[in-house]
């Protein structure tokens, strides 16, 4: 049974990963966060709680997700390439691992209502799903621009009984959805549980969400050892806020032989102003309750990110990634919109797997990796989600005659 | 005499206007000015102040303008910089604090900076003689109030309800005021949702009120010219000052 393990990269008791993380929120929310922190401490290593979580993960989500050997891609690239199939989870992505656990915590804490922000809509759908399952009221905040480009997921959320707020301020994407969710939370702090979708936000969320997603790395490690009898050389994942990446990296970070690589959204190119590469191009700052790398101007105003994939279109990143970057434990690189779109087609036609636009960034990195590293290496790519939600957008970007 | 603290968004619509408005408010009886630093993502603020922030940024607001305004008004009225922590942090907290001290600013009001995170800056604040205003929220319990107020300086900012600025919510604050009084002799000012109608009631048991959205709403009124806006805001300030002291 999966139970999180303490990590040498755990934050301190205030939630600091080095200088990053922490709790930068209006005072009204502090008692709520401290209560959650105290409550989560009692659950973190509690067998009864985890057996409940695992029961849902097994029979409702469909875990463990398979580790699939991609024969055709491997032949073409001259490496052994495995995909961790988070795309096969119920609701189509890794997000549900987290919402199951947070939903159960909300229920145990006696909260009747849950809220969530969403970018691509995957976290919104996963939250609405769990709310339906556990009988909780659910409101989702989503940027107006994302509502337009992810209309299928918006419909799914409504079908599941959630109320969807289209956020009209700022860049009308994930950043602004999170602003609005925080405003709602401050206003309804007493009875509302905020299910944050990634390893970001104020402590204890980054640590908690990491614990919930670390089941990906826990399974992947056992699976690769069973299939190959050795650890992988590389573990690759895309990064928006960074939850699928932290999840799959978690059980490999302390293995010297394994190099974890996180892929940020390069958008139209990291030398333009239109990208989401906070680690590469950002600097430390405070947004959404935490200190981390942010895309910002000389006055500390937050800049708009850009990615054609709504899930990576965010100017910040989880604080643990900022910490792992500065420590040099994880390598970070980026992939442009065009490279990701090419990989979206490539994986579809070579392996019959249609990845989410987000996950296509990680797949695309196979073609960007230095060939001396790639050749004959053993690689796990986290296929964090499936591409169904992206069909309408893909249809506009691609034509097959 | 109960205190009136006036919040205005710096640089909206321009710095000359902000200077005139601040000094006009001082004449009208405002005791302290909270000079709001426009920020791209003001999560503690409601739509009125959020829009003013974004408009000021669209009009090209830069921190240099904050310094310019502060240098002009701080000699004439107690001036505080109110903003989100990233604005204070980005150029280095220490150099920002030194700049504030040099310009005669009294202190900082940072709604996304709970006291746990402020501990690391206590030394710099001491050296620059700046007060970091302590926030107390209606969700705080007695133990937390005690911790927060241990080093309270200048005044305590009591948030009037769980929520964002400028909403019409009302909560009974008498219990929490009693608890605050047990911990500190520092004056307590109530902020959030205070306007000419609610001021008297919100000031009950407190030493003053903080008014923001009610003034900024006038700033956003496009049917008024600059002079009319200043007249209307200063007249609101007079009304509120009289009402809390009546």
Coordinates of C-alpha atoms in Angstrom, one line a residue:
Chain A
X1 CA 0.0 0.0 0.0
X2 CA 1.3 3.5 -0.9
X3 CA 2.0 5.7 2.1
X4 CA 4.2 8.8 1.7
X5 CA 7.7 8.7 3.1
X6 CA 9.5 11.6 4.7
X7 CA 11.9 13.1 2.1
X8 CA 15.1 15.0 2.6
X9 CA 13.5 17.7 0.5
X10 CA 10.6 18.1 3.0
X11 CA 9.9 21.8 3.9
X12 CA 10.5 23.1 7.4
X13 CA 7.6 23.6 9.8
X14 CA 6.7 26.9 8.2
X15 CA 6.7 25.3 4.8
X16 CA 10.0 26.7 3.6
X17 CA 11.9 24.8 0.9
X18 CA 15.1 26.9 1.4
X19 CA 14.0 30.5 0.7
X20 CA 11.0 29.2 -1.2
X21 CA 7.5 28.2 -0.2
X22 CA 6.1 29.6 3.1
X23 CA 2.6 31.1 3.7
X24 CA 2.0 34.5 2.2
X25 CA -1.8 34.9 2.6
X26 CA -4.2 37.4 4.1
X27 CA -4.5 36.9 7.9
X28 CA -8.1 35.6 7.6
X29 CA -6.7 32.5 6.0
X30 CA -3.9 31.8 8.4
X31 CA -6.0 30.0 11.0
X32 CA -7.5 27.8 8.2
X33 CA -4.0 26.9 7.0
X34 CA -2.7 26.2 10.4
X35 CA -5.7 24.0 11.1
X36 CA -5.1 22.1 7.9
X37 CA -1.4 21.8 8.6
X38 CA -2.2 20.3 12.1
X39 CA -4.8 18.0 10.7
X40 CA -2.7 16.8 7.8
X41 CA 0.1 15.9 10.2
X42 CA -2.2 13.4 11.9
X43 CA -3.0 11.8 8.5
X44 CA 0.3 12.0 6.6
X45 CA 1.5 8.6 7.8
X46 CA -1.8 7.2 9.1
X47 CA -2.5 3.7 7.7
X48 CA -6.3 4.0 8.1
X49 CA -6.4 7.2 6.0
X50 CA -4.1 5.8 3.3
X51 CA -6.0 2.5 3.0
X52 CA -9.1 4.6 2.4
X53 CA -7.3 6.7 -0.2
X54 CA -5.8 3.6 -1.8
X55 CA -9.1 1.8 -2.1
X56 CA -10.5 4.7 -4.2
X57 CA -7.3 4.9 -6.2
X58 CA -7.5 1.2 -7.0
X59 CA -11.2 0.7 -7.8
X60 CA -12.3 4.2 -8.8
X61 CA -9.3 5.7 -10.5
X62 CA -7.9 2.5 -11.9
X63 CA -4.5 2.4 -10.2
X64 CA -1.8 1.3 -10.5
X65 CA -1.4 2.9 -13.9
X66 CA 0.6 0.8 -16.3
X67 CA 4.2 1.4 -17.3
X68 CA 4.2 0.9 -21.0
X69 CA 7.2 0.1 -23.1
X70 CA 7.0 2.1 -26.3
X71 CA 8.5 -0.2 -28.9
X72 CA 8.1 2.0 -32.0
X73 CA 9.4 5.1 -30.4
X74 CA 12.3 3.2 -28.8
X75 CA 13.3 1.7 -32.2
X76 CA 13.2 5.1 -33.8
X77 CA 15.2 6.9 -31.1
X78 CA 17.7 4.1 -30.2
X79 CA 16.7 4.2 -26.5
X80 CA 14.4 2.2 -24.2
X81 CA 11.4 4.5 -23.7
X82 CA 8.6 3.8 -21.2
X83 CA 5.5 5.8 -20.6
X84 CA 3.9 6.0 -17.1
X85 CA 0.3 5.9 -18.2
X86 CA -1.4 8.6 -16.0
X87 CA -3.5 9.3 -19.1
X88 CA -5.4 6.1 -18.3
X89 CA -6.7 7.3 -14.9
X90 CA -10.3 8.1 -14.5
X91 CA -10.9 11.6 -15.7
X92 CA -7.9 11.4 -18.0
X93 CA -4.9 12.7 -16.1
X94 CA -2.9 12.6 -12.9
X95 CA -5.0 15.3 -11.2
X96 CA -7.5 12.8 -9.7
X97 CA -4.7 11.3 -7.5
X98 CA -4.7 14.6 -5.6
X99 CA -8.4 15.4 -5.6
X100 CA -9.4 12.0 -4.1
X101 CA -7.1 12.6 -1.1
X102 CA -8.0 16.3 -0.7
X103 CA -11.7 15.5 -1.1
X104 CA -11.5 12.9 1.7
X105 CA -9.7 15.4 3.9
X106 CA -12.3 18.1 3.3
X107 CA -15.0 15.6 4.2
X108 CA -13.2 14.5 7.4
X109 CA -12.8 18.1 8.4
X110 CA -16.5 18.6 8.0
X111 CA -16.4 21.1 5.1
X112 CA -19.4 21.0 3.0
X113 CA -18.1 23.0 0.0
X114 CA -15.0 22.7 -2.1
X115 CA -13.5 25.1 -4.6
X116 CA -10.7 24.8 -7.1
X117 CA -8.9 26.7 -9.8
X118 CA -8.3 25.1 -13.1
X119 CA -6.2 25.9 -16.3
X120 CA -6.8 23.1 -18.8
X121 CA -9.8 22.0 -16.9
X122 CA -8.4 18.7 -15.8
X123 CA -8.1 19.7 -12.2
X124 CA -11.6 21.2 -12.4
X125 CA -13.0 18.0 -13.8
X126 CA -11.1 15.9 -11.2
X127 CA -12.4 18.1 -8.4
X128 CA -16.0 18.1 -9.7
X129 CA -15.8 14.3 -10.0
X130 CA -14.7 13.9 -6.4
X131 CA -17.2 16.4 -5.2
X132 CA -19.9 14.3 -6.9
X133 CA -18.5 11.1 -5.4
X134 CA -18.3 12.5 -1.9
X135 CA -21.4 14.6 -1.9
X136 CA -19.7 18.0 -1.6
X137 CA -20.8 21.3 -3.2
X138 CA -18.3 22.4 -5.8
X139 CA -17.4 25.7 -7.4
X140 CA -14.6 25.9 -10.1
X141 CA -12.7 29.1 -11.1
X142 CA -11.4 29.1 -14.6
X143 CA -10.0 32.0 -16.8
X144 CA -12.4 33.1 -19.5
X145 CA -9.7 32.4 -22.1
X146 CA -9.4 28.8 -20.9
X147 CA -13.1 28.4 -20.7
X148 CA -13.1 29.1 -24.5
X149 CA -10.3 26.8 -25.4
X150 CA -11.3 24.0 -23.1
X151 CA -15.1 24.0 -23.6
X152 CA -15.4 20.2 -23.4
X153 CA -14.0 20.2 -19.9
X154 CA -16.2 23.1 -18.9
X155 CA -19.2 21.0 -20.0
X156 CA -17.9 18.0 -18.1
X157 CA -17.6 20.0 -14.9
X158 CA -21.2 21.3 -15.3
X159 CA -22.4 17.8 -16.1
X160 CA -20.8 16.6 -12.8
X161 CA -22.8 19.2 -10.9
X162 CA -20.2 21.9 -10.4
X163 CA -20.7 25.6 -10.8
X164 CA -18.0 27.1 -13.1
X165 CA -17.0 30.8 -12.8
X166 CA -15.4 32.3 -15.9
X167 CA -12.8 34.7 -14.6
X168 CA -12.6 37.9 -16.6
X169 CA -9.7 39.7 -14.9
X170 CA -6.0 40.0 -16.0
X171 CA -4.8 37.5 -18.6
X172 CA -8.0 35.5 -18.1
X173 CA -6.0 32.3 -17.5
X174 CA -4.9 30.1 -14.7
X175 CA -3.2 32.9 -12.7
X176 CA -6.3 34.9 -12.6
X177 CA -8.5 31.9 -11.8
X178 CA -6.3 31.3 -8.8
X179 CA -6.6 35.0 -7.7
X180 CA -10.4 34.7 -7.8
X181 CA -10.4 31.3 -6.0
X182 CA -8.3 32.9 -3.2
X183 CA -10.7 35.8 -3.0
X184 CA -13.6 33.4 -2.7
X185 CA -11.8 31.4 -0.1
X186 CA -11.0 34.4 2.0
X187 CA -14.7 35.3 1.9
X188 CA -15.9 31.7 2.8
X189 CA -12.9 30.6 4.9
X190 CA -15.0 29.1 7.6
X191 CA -16.9 26.5 5.6
X192 CA -15.0 26.0 2.3
X193 CA -12.1 23.7 1.5
X194 CA -9.8 24.9 -1.3
X195 CA -8.6 21.9 -3.3
X196 CA -5.4 23.3 -4.9
X197 CA -4.5 21.5 -8.1
X198 CA -0.8 21.6 -8.0
X199 CA 2.3 21.6 -5.8
X200 CA 1.9 25.4 -5.2
X201 CA 0.1 27.8 -2.9
X202 CA 0.7 28.3 0.8
X203 CA 2.0 25.6 3.1
X204 CA 1.0 22.8 3.6
X205 CA -0.4 22.5 0.0
X206 CA 2.9 22.0 -1.9
X207 CA 4.0 19.2 0.5
X208 CA 0.5 17.7 0.7
X209 CA -0.1 17.6 -3.1
X210 CA 3.4 16.2 -3.5
X211 CA 2.5 13.3 -1.1
X212 CA -0.7 12.6 -3.1
X213 CA 1.1 12.6 -6.5
X214 CA 4.2 10.7 -5.3
X215 CA 2.2 7.5 -5.8
X216 CA 3.2 7.9 -9.5
X217 CA 6.9 7.7 -8.7
X218 CA 6.3 5.0 -6.1
X219 CA 4.6 2.7 -8.7
X220 CA 7.0 3.7 -11.6
X221 CA 10.0 2.7 -9.6
X222 CA 8.7 -0.7 -8.7
X223 CA 7.5 -1.2 -12.3
X224 CA 10.7 -0.3 -13.9
X225 CA 12.7 -2.5 -11.5
X226 CA 10.4 -5.4 -12.3
X227 CA 10.7 -4.9 -16.1
X228 CA 14.3 -3.9 -16.5
X229 CA 15.9 -4.9 -13.2
X230 CA 17.5 -1.5 -13.0
X231 CA 16.8 2.2 -12.4
X232 CA 16.1 4.5 -15.3
X233 CA 18.7 6.9 -16.6
X234 CA 16.2 9.7 -17.1
X235 CA 12.7 10.5 -15.8
X236 CA 11.0 13.2 -17.8
X237 CA 7.9 15.2 -17.1
X238 CA 6.2 18.5 -18.2
X239 CA 5.8 21.3 -15.6
X240 CA 3.2 24.0 -15.2
X241 CA 2.8 24.2 -11.5
X242 CA 4.7 21.0 -11.3
X243 CA 2.5 18.3 -9.7
X244 CA 2.9 15.5 -12.2
X245 CA 6.6 16.1 -12.3
X246 CA 7.1 16.1 -8.5
X247 CA 4.9 13.0 -8.4
X248 CA 7.0 11.0 -10.8
X249 CA 10.3 12.4 -9.6
X250 CA 9.6 11.8 -5.9
X251 CA 10.9 8.3 -5.6
X252 CA 14.0 8.9 -7.8
X253 CA 15.4 12.2 -6.4
X254 CA 17.6 10.4 -3.9
X255 CA 19.0 8.0 -6.5
X256 CA 22.3 9.4 -7.9
X257 CA 22.1 7.3 -11.0
X258 CA 18.8 8.8 -12.1
X259 CA 18.5 12.3 -13.7
X260 CA 15.1 13.9 -13.4
X261 CA 14.3 16.4 -16.1
X262 CA 11.4 18.9 -15.9
X263 CA 10.1 20.5 -19.1
X264 CA 8.6 24.0 -19.0
X265 CA 6.5 25.6 -21.7
X266 CA 8.7 27.4 -24.2
X267 CA 5.6 28.9 -25.9
X268 CA 6.7 30.9 -28.9
X269 CA 10.3 30.7 -27.7
X270 CA 12.1 31.6 -24.5
X271 CA 13.7 34.6 -26.1
X272 CA 10.3 36.1 -26.8
X273 CA 8.0 37.3 -24.0
X274 CA 5.5 34.6 -24.8
X275 CA 6.4 31.5 -22.8
X276 CA 5.8 29.9 -19.4
X277 CA 9.4 29.2 -18.5
X278 CA 9.4 30.6 -14.9
X279 CA 12.5 28.7 -13.8
X280 CA 14.6 29.7 -16.7
X281 CA 13.5 33.2 -17.2
X282 CA 11.9 34.2 -13.8
X283 CA 13.3 35.3 -10.5
X284 CA 12.2 34.7 -6.9
X285 CA 9.1 36.4 -5.7
X286 CA 5.7 36.0 -4.0
X287 CA 2.5 35.0 -5.7
X288 CA -0.5 32.9 -4.6
X289 CA 0.7 32.4 -1.1
X290 CA 4.2 31.2 -1.8
X291 CA 7.7 32.3 -2.7
X292 CA 9.0 30.8 -5.9
X293 CA 10.4 31.7 -9.3
X294 CA 8.0 34.0 -11.1
X295 CA 7.9 35.7 -14.5
X296 CA 7.9 39.4 -13.4
X297 CA 9.1 42.8 -14.5
X298 CA 11.6 45.2 -12.9
X299 CA 9.0 46.4 -10.4
X300 CA 7.8 42.9 -9.4
X301 CA 4.6 43.1 -11.4
X302 CA 3.7 39.6 -12.6
X303 CA 3.9 39.0 -16.3
X304 CA 1.5 37.0 -18.4
X305 CA 2.7 33.6 -19.3
X306 CA 2.0 32.0 -22.7
X307 CA 1.6 28.4 -23.8
X308 CA -0.8 26.9 -26.3
X309 CA -1.5 24.3 -23.6
X310 CA -3.7 25.8 -20.9
X311 CA -2.3 23.6 -18.1
X312 CA 1.2 25.1 -18.5
X313 CA 0.1 28.7 -19.1
X314 CA 1.2 30.0 -15.6
X315 CA 3.9 32.6 -14.6
X316 CA 5.0 30.7 -11.4
X317 CA 5.9 27.2 -10.4
X318 CA 5.7 25.1 -7.2
X319 CA 8.3 26.1 -4.6
X320 CA 9.9 22.7 -4.4
X321 CA 10.8 22.9 -8.0
X322 CA 12.5 26.2 -7.4
X323 CA 14.4 24.6 -4.5
X324 CA 15.4 21.5 -6.6
X325 CA 16.5 23.8 -9.4
X326 CA 18.8 25.9 -7.1
X327 CA 20.2 22.7 -5.5
X328 CA 20.9 21.3 -9.0
X329 CA 19.1 18.1 -8.1
X330 CA 16.7 18.3 -11.1
X331 CA 17.5 19.6 -14.6
X332 CA 15.0 21.9 -16.3
X333 CA 14.6 22.6 -20.0
X334 CA 11.8 23.8 -22.2
X335 CA 9.8 22.9 -25.3
X336 CA 8.0 25.3 -27.6
X337 CA 4.4 25.2 -28.7
X338 CA 5.4 24.0 -32.2
X339 CA 7.7 21.2 -30.8
X340 CA 5.0 20.0 -28.5
X341 CA 2.4 20.1 -31.3
X342 CA 4.8 18.0 -33.5
X343 CA 5.2 15.5 -30.7
X344 CA 1.5 15.4 -30.2
X345 CA 1.2 14.1 -33.8
X346 CA 4.3 12.0 -33.5
X347 CA 3.1 10.0 -30.5
X348 CA -0.4 9.6 -31.9
X349 CA 0.9 8.2 -35.1
X350 CA 3.8 6.1 -33.8
X351 CA 2.3 4.6 -30.8
X352 CA -1.5 5.2 -31.1
X353 CA -1.3 7.3 -27.9
X354 CA -2.9 10.8 -28.1
X355 CA -1.2 12.8 -25.3
X356 CA -2.5 15.9 -23.6
X357 CA -0.8 19.1 -25.1
X358 CA 0.9 19.4 -21.7
X359 CA 2.3 15.9 -21.7
X360 CA 3.4 16.3 -25.4
X361 CA 6.0 18.8 -24.0
X362 CA 7.7 15.9 -22.2
X363 CA 7.5 13.6 -25.2
X364 CA 9.0 16.3 -27.4
X365 CA 12.1 16.5 -25.2
X366 CA 13.2 13.1 -26.7
X367 CA 14.0 14.9 -29.9
X368 CA 15.7 17.8 -28.1
X369 CA 17.9 15.7 -25.8
X370 CA 21.6 15.5 -26.7
X371 CA 21.9 12.3 -28.7
X372 CA 24.9 11.0 -26.7
X373 CA 22.7 11.0 -23.6
X374 CA 19.7 9.6 -25.4
X375 CA 21.4 6.7 -27.2
X376 CA 20.9 3.3 -25.4
X377 CA 19.5 5.0 -22.3
X378 CA 16.5 3.9 -20.2
X379 CA 13.9 6.6 -20.0
X380 CA 10.6 7.0 -18.2
X381 CA 8.3 9.7 -19.5
X382 CA 5.3 10.7 -17.4
X383 CA 2.3 10.7 -19.8
X384 CA 0.4 12.9 -17.4
X385 CA -2.8 13.1 -19.3
X386 CA -4.7 12.2 -22.5
X387 CA -5.5 14.5 -25.4
X388 CA -9.3 14.1 -25.6
X389 CA -9.7 17.5 -24.0
X390 CA -7.5 19.1 -26.7
X391 CA -9.3 17.8 -29.8
X392 CA -11.2 21.0 -30.6
X393 CA -8.0 23.1 -30.3
X394 CA -6.0 20.5 -32.2
X395 CA -8.5 20.5 -35.0
X396 CA -7.9 24.2 -35.5
X397 CA -4.1 23.8 -35.5
X398 CA -3.8 20.7 -37.6
X399 CA -5.1 19.4 -40.9
X400 CA -4.7 16.0 -42.5
X401 CA -5.4 15.8 -46.2
Chain B
X1 CA -10.6 61.7 18.8
X2 CA -10.9 58.7 16.6
X3 CA -8.5 58.3 13.7
X4 CA -9.3 58.2 10.0
X5 CA -6.8 56.4 7.8
X6 CA -7.4 57.0 4.0
X7 CA -6.3 54.5 1.4
X8 CA -5.6 55.8 -2.1
X9 CA -4.1 54.0 -5.1
X10 CA -0.8 55.6 -6.0
X11 CA -0.4 57.0 -9.5
X12 CA -4.1 56.7 -10.5
X13 CA -4.7 58.4 -12.7
X14 CA -1.4 60.2 -12.4
X15 CA 1.1 61.3 -9.7
X16 CA 0.2 65.0 -9.6
X17 CA -3.4 64.0 -8.9
X18 CA -2.4 61.5 -6.1
X19 CA -0.3 64.3 -4.4
X20 CA -3.2 66.8 -4.5
X21 CA -5.6 64.2 -3.3
X22 CA -3.4 63.1 -0.4
X23 CA -2.9 66.7 0.8
X24 CA -6.6 67.4 0.3
X25 CA -7.5 64.4 2.5
X26 CA -5.1 65.7 5.1
X27 CA -6.9 69.1 5.1
X28 CA -10.2 67.3 5.3
X29 CA -9.2 65.5 8.6
X30 CA -7.6 62.3 7.5
X31 CA -4.9 61.5 10.0
X32 CA -2.9 59.0 8.0
X33 CA -2.5 58.1 4.3
X34 CA -2.2 54.5 3.1
X35 CA -0.5 54.9 -0.3
X36 CA -1.5 51.8 -2.2
X37 CA 1.2 50.3 -4.4
X38 CA -0.5 49.1 -7.6
X39 CA 0.0 45.3 -8.0
X40 CA -0.9 43.0 -10.9
X41 CA -2.5 40.4 -8.6
X42 CA -4.1 42.0 -5.6
X43 CA -5.8 39.0 -4.0
X44 CA -7.0 40.6 -0.8
X45 CA -8.8 43.3 -2.7
X46 CA -12.3 43.5 -4.1
X47 CA -13.2 44.6 -7.7
X48 CA -13.0 48.4 -6.9
X49 CA -9.4 48.5 -5.7
X50 CA -8.4 45.7 -8.1
X51 CA -9.6 47.8 -11.1
X52 CA -7.8 50.9 -9.8
X53 CA -4.6 48.8 -9.4
X54 CA -4.8 47.5 -13.0
X55 CA -5.7 50.9 -14.4
X56 CA -2.7 52.5 -12.7
X57 CA -0.4 49.8 -14.1
X58 CA -1.9 50.3 -17.6
X59 CA -1.2 54.0 -17.3
X60 CA 2.4 53.1 -16.7
X61 CA 2.8 53.2 -12.9
X62 CA 6.4 52.5 -11.7
X63 CA 7.8 52.3 -8.2
X64 CA 9.8 55.5 -8.9
X65 CA 6.4 57.3 -8.9
X66 CA 5.6 55.9 -5.5
X67 CA 8.9 57.4 -4.2
X68 CA 8.1 60.8 -5.8
X69 CA 4.6 60.9 -4.3
X70 CA 5.9 59.8 -0.9
X71 CA 8.7 62.4 -0.8
X72 CA 6.0 65.1 -1.5
X73 CA 3.3 64.0 1.0
X74 CA 5.2 62.3 3.9
X75 CA 6.5 65.6 5.4
X76 CA 2.8 66.7 5.7
X77 CA 0.9 63.6 6.7
X78 CA 1.8 60.3 8.2
X79 CA 2.3 58.1 5.2
X80 CA 2.3 54.3 5.0
X81 CA 3.0 52.1 2.0
X82 CA 0.3 49.5 1.5
X83 CA 1.0 46.8 -1.0
X84 CA 1.6 43.1 -1.7
X85 CA 4.8 41.6 -0.5
X86 CA 6.3 41.0 -3.9
X87 CA 6.5 44.8 -4.4
X88 CA 8.5 45.1 -1.2
X89 CA 10.7 42.1 -1.9
X90 CA 11.6 42.4 -5.5
X91 CA 14.3 45.0 -5.3
X92 CA 15.5 43.7 -2.0
X93 CA 13.5 44.3 1.2
X94 CA 16.4 46.1 2.9
X95 CA 16.9 48.7 0.2
X96 CA 13.2 49.2 -0.1
X97 CA 13.0 49.8 3.7
X98 CA 15.9 52.2 3.5
X99 CA 14.2 54.1 0.7
X100 CA 11.1 54.4 2.8
X101 CA 13.0 55.6 5.8
X102 CA 14.8 58.2 3.7
X103 CA 11.5 59.5 2.3
X104 CA 10.0 59.8 5.8
X105 CA 7.5 56.9 5.4
X106 CA 6.2 55.7 8.7
X107 CA 5.5 52.0 8.0
X108 CA 4.3 49.2 5.8
X109 CA 0.9 47.6 5.5
X110 CA 1.3 44.2 3.7
X111 CA -1.9 42.1 3.6
X112 CA -0.2 39.0 2.3
X113 CA 2.5 39.0 5.0
X114 CA 1.5 37.1 8.1
X115 CA 3.7 37.6 11.1
X116 CA 5.4 34.2 10.7
X117 CA 7.0 35.4 7.4
X118 CA 7.8 38.8 8.8
X119 CA 10.0 37.6 11.5
X120 CA 13.0 37.4 9.2
X121 CA 12.6 41.1 8.5
X122 CA 12.3 42.3 12.0
X123 CA 15.9 43.5 12.3
X124 CA 15.7 45.6 9.1
X125 CA 12.4 47.1 10.3
X126 CA 14.0 48.0 13.6
X127 CA 17.0 49.5 12.1
X128 CA 14.9 51.7 9.8
X129 CA 12.3 52.5 12.5
X130 CA 9.5 51.4 10.3
X131 CA 6.4 49.8 11.7
X132 CA 5.0 46.7 10.0
X133 CA 1.3 47.0 10.8
X134 CA -0.2 43.8 12.4
X135 CA -3.3 42.4 10.9
X136 CA -5.9 40.7 13.1
X137 CA -8.8 38.8 11.3
X138 CA -12.1 37.7 12.7
X139 CA -11.0 34.1 12.1
X140 CA -8.2 34.4 14.6
X141 CA -8.5 32.8 18.0
X142 CA -7.2 34.2 21.3
X143 CA -3.8 32.3 21.2
X144 CA -3.1 33.6 17.7
X145 CA -4.1 37.1 18.6
X146 CA -1.7 37.0 21.4
X147 CA 1.2 35.8 19.2
X148 CA 0.5 38.4 16.5
X149 CA 0.2 41.3 18.9
X150 CA 3.3 40.6 21.0
X151 CA 5.2 43.1 19.0
X152 CA 2.4 45.3 17.6
X153 CA 3.6 48.8 16.7
X154 CA 1.8 51.9 15.6
X155 CA -1.6 50.5 15.1
X156 CA -3.4 47.2 14.7
X157 CA -5.4 46.6 11.5
X158 CA -8.5 44.7 12.4
X159 CA -10.1 43.2 9.3
X160 CA -13.8 43.8 9.7
X161 CA -15.0 40.5 8.2
X162 CA -13.8 37.4 6.4
X163 CA -13.5 38.6 2.9
X164 CA -12.0 41.0 0.4
X165 CA -12.0 44.8 0.6
X166 CA -15.1 46.8 -0.3
X167 CA -17.7 44.1 0.1
X168 CA -20.9 44.8 2.1
X169 CA -20.4 42.0 4.7
X170 CA -20.8 42.8 8.4
X171 CA -19.6 40.8 11.4
X172 CA -19.9 41.6 15.1
X173 CA -16.4 42.7 16.2
X174 CA -17.0 43.4 19.9
X175 CA -15.6 40.0 21.2
X176 CA -12.5 40.2 19.1
X177 CA -11.9 43.9 20.1
X178 CA -12.1 42.8 23.7
X179 CA -9.5 40.1 23.0
X180 CA -7.2 42.6 21.3
X181 CA -7.5 45.1 24.1
X182 CA -6.4 42.3 26.6
X183 CA -3.1 41.9 24.6
X184 CA -2.0 45.4 23.6
X185 CA -2.4 49.1 24.3
X186 CA -1.7 49.8 20.6
X187 CA -4.6 51.6 18.9
X188 CA -6.9 49.4 16.9
X189 CA -8.3 50.6 13.5
X190 CA -11.0 48.7 11.7
X191 CA -10.7 48.4 7.9
X192 CA -12.6 46.6 5.1
X193 CA -16.0 47.8 3.9
X194 CA -16.0 51.1 5.8
X195 CA -17.8 53.9 4.1
X196 CA -19.8 57.0 5.1
X197 CA -22.8 54.8 6.0
X198 CA -21.0 52.1 8.0
X199 CA -18.2 54.1 9.6
X200 CA -19.8 55.0 12.8
X201 CA -20.9 51.5 13.6
X202 CA -17.6 49.9 12.5
X203 CA -15.7 52.4 14.7
X204 CA -17.5 51.3 17.8
X205 CA -15.1 50.1 20.4
X206 CA -12.1 50.8 18.0
X207 CA -9.8 53.8 17.9
X208 CA -10.3 54.5 14.2
X209 CA -11.3 53.3 10.8
X210 CA -9.5 52.7 7.5
X211 CA -11.4 53.7 4.4
X212 CA -10.3 52.5 0.9
X213 CA -12.9 51.2 -1.6
X214 CA -15.4 54.0 -0.7
X215 CA -12.8 56.6 -1.9
X216 CA -11.4 54.6 -4.8
X217 CA -15.0 54.2 -6.1
X218 CA -15.0 57.9 -6.7
X219 CA -11.6 57.7 -8.4
X220 CA -13.1 55.3 -10.9
X221 CA -16.1 57.5 -11.6
X222 CA -15.5 58.6 -15.2
X223 CA -18.3 61.2 -15.1
X224 CA -16.3 63.3 -12.8
X225 CA -13.2 65.4 -13.6
X226 CA -10.1 65.6 -11.4
X227 CA -11.2 68.6 -9.3
X228 CA -14.7 67.1 -8.8
X229 CA -13.2 63.8 -7.6
X230 CA -11.0 65.5 -5.1
X231 CA -13.9 67.5 -3.8
X232 CA -16.1 64.5 -3.5
X233 CA -13.5 62.3 -1.8
X234 CA -12.5 65.0 0.7
X235 CA -16.1 65.7 1.5
X236 CA -16.6 62.0 2.1
X237 CA -13.6 62.1 4.4
X238 CA -15.0 65.0 6.4
X239 CA -18.3 63.2 6.8
X240 CA -16.7 60.0 8.0
X241 CA -14.3 61.8 10.4
X242 CA -17.3 63.6 11.9
X243 CA -19.4 60.5 12.1
X244 CA -16.9 58.4 13.9
X245 CA -16.4 61.1 16.4
X246 CA -20.0 62.0 16.9

